[in-house]
XYZ file of C-alpha atoms in Angstrom:
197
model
C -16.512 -2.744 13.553
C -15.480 -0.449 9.927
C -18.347 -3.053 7.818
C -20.971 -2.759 11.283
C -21.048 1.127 11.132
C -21.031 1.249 7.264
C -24.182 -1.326 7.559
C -26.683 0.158 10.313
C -25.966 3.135 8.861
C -27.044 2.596 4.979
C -30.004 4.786 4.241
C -33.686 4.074 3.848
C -36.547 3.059 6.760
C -37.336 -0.491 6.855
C -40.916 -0.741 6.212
C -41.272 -3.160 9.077
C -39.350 -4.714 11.910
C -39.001 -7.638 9.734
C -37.109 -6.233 6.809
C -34.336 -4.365 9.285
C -31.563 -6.157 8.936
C -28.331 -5.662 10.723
C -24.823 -6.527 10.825
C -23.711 -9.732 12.021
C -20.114 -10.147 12.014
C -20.572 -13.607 10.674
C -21.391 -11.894 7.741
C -18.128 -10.842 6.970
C -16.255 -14.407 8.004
C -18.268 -15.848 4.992
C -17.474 -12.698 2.778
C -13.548 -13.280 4.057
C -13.887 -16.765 3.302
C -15.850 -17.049 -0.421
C -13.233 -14.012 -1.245
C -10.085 -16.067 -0.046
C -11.359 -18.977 -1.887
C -11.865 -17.061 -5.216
C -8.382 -15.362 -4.842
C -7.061 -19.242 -4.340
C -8.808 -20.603 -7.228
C -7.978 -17.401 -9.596
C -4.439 -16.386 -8.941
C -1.294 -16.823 -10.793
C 1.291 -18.815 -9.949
C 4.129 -17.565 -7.568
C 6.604 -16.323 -9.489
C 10.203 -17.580 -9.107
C 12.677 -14.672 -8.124
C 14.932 -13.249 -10.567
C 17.580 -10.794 -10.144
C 18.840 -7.845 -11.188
C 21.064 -8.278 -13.934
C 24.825 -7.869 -13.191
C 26.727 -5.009 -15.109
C 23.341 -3.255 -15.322
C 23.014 0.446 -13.752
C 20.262 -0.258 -11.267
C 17.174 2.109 -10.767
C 17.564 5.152 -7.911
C 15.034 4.283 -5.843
C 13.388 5.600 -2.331
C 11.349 4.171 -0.197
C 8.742 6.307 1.588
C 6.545 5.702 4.655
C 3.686 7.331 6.701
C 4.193 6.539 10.207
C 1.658 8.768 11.692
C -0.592 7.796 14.808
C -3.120 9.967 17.057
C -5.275 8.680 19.181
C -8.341 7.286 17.105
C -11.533 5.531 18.776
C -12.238 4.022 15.218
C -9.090 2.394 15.646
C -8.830 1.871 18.921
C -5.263 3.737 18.342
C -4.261 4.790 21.912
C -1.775 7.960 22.523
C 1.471 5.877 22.556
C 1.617 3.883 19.301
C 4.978 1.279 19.216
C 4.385 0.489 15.881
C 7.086 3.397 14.715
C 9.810 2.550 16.689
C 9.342 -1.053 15.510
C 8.533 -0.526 11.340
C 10.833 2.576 11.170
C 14.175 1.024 11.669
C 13.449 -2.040 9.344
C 12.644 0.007 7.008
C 15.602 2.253 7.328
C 18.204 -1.010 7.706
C 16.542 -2.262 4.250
C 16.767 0.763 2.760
C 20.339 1.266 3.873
C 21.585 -2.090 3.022
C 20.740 -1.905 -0.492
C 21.527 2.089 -0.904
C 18.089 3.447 -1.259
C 17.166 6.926 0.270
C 14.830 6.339 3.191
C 12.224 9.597 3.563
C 9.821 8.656 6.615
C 6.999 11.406 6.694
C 5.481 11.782 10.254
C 2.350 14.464 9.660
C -0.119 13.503 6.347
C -0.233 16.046 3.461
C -3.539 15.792 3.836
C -5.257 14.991 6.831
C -8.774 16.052 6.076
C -8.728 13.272 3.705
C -8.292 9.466 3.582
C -4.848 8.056 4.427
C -4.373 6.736 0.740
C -4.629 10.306 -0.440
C -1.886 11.169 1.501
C 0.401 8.192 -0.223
C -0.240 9.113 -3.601
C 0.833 13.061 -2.614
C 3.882 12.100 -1.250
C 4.611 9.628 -4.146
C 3.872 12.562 -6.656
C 5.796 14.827 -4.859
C 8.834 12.853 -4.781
C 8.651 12.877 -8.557
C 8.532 16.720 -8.831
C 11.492 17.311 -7.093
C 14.839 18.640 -8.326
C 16.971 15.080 -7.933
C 13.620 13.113 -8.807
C 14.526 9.133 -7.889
C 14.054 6.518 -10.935
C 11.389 4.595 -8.360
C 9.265 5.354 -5.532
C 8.272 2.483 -3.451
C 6.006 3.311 -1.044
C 5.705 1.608 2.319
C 2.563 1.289 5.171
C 3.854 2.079 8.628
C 2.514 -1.306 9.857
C 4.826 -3.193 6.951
C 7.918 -4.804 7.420
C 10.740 -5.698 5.226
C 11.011 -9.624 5.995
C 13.310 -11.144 3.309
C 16.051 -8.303 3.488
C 18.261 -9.942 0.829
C 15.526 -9.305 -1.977
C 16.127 -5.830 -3.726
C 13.500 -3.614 -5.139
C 15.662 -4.051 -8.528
C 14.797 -7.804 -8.184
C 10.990 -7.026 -7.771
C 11.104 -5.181 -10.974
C 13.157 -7.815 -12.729
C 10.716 -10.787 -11.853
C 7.594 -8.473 -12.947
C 9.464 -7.409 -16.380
C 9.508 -3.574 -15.208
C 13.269 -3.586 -15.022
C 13.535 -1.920 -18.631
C 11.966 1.635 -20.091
C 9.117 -0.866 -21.851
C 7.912 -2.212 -18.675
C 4.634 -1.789 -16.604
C 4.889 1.451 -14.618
C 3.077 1.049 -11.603
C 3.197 -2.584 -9.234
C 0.916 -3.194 -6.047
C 0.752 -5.914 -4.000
C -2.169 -8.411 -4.259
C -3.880 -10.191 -1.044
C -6.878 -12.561 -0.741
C -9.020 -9.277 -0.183
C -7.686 -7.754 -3.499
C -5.565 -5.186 -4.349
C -3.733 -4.379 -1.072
C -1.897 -0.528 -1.242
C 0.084 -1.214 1.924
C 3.684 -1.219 -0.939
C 2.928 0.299 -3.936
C 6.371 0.424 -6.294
C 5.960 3.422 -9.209
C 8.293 4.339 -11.816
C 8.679 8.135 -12.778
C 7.144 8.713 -16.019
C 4.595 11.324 -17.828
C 2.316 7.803 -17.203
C 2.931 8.091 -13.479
C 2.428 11.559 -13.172
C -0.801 11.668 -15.174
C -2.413 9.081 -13.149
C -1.248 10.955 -9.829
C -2.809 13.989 -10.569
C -6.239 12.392 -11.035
């Protein structure tokens, strides 16, 4: 419905009935599918876990999620959302069991803007306060924590960001592209620099 809207709404008067195209939503199956295919034929091989390494001070680390939901005829988000009472408490029983601090954030910082605005705030934010964490890893409401014996620490291990030389900043990559649903950041001047854009 998003890619419709966005379509019959681009600018500019067709000359004729002829040139006025509109949306068909068969449009975006072939998009879905030439993208998936290109994502197939152009991504790296699954990685094999590795983990943490024993003796090693592990990374202070919180997870933080949005869990925010008003009614929204875009969305069709009604005025009783479950999705909290379902996402929440995975997220807080992973975040418990490996001794992370959970912060769940029900309003957004900014809520004249886009949701993703809001993420990068809160991940900023985290980093300016007084008992600043080592690692934010940032959550989507409509996420879940499925392989609960997998730590963060492990995530950073496998991807080399375990030590002070490592990358700074990890997303999570779907056939669409980059998907911002768990973004993992490290605090450093790098981090904060590239939040404040």
């Amino acid at each position: 419905q998003a890619m419709a809207r966005w379509w019959n709404q681009l600018p500019g008067e067709p000359t004729d009935m002829a040139q006025l195209k509109r949306y068909e939503s068969r449009m975006q199956v072939e998009y879905t599918i030439v993208v998936t295919q290109l994502h197939g034929a152009l991504q790296t091989p699954r990685r094999p876990l590795v983990h943490f390494p024993m003796g090693v001070a592990k990374p202070r680390i919180e997870v933080h999620s949005i869990c925010t939901y008003r009614p929204d005829p875009t969305s069709n988000t009604g005025s009783e959302c479950p999705l909290p009472g379902l996402s929440v408490p995975n997220h807080q029983a992973y975040a418990d069991r490996h001794g992370y601090k959970y912060v769940l954030h029900t309003e957004l910082p900014l809520p004249d803007r886009e949701a993703h605005y809001s993420k990068m705030l809160v991940i900023h934010q985290a980093f300016l306060s007084a008992d600043a964490p080592d690692w934010v890893f940032f959550i989507d409401c409509d996420a879940f924590f499925t392989d609960t014996s997998t730590s963060l620490p492990d995530i950073l291990a496998t991807y080399g960001a375990e030590g002070p030389s490592g990358p700074h900043f990890l997303v999570a990559e779907d056939p669409g592209g980059i998907n911002t649903g768990t973004l993992l950041f490290r605090r450093s001047d790098w981090t904060l620099v590239f939040l404040e854009r």
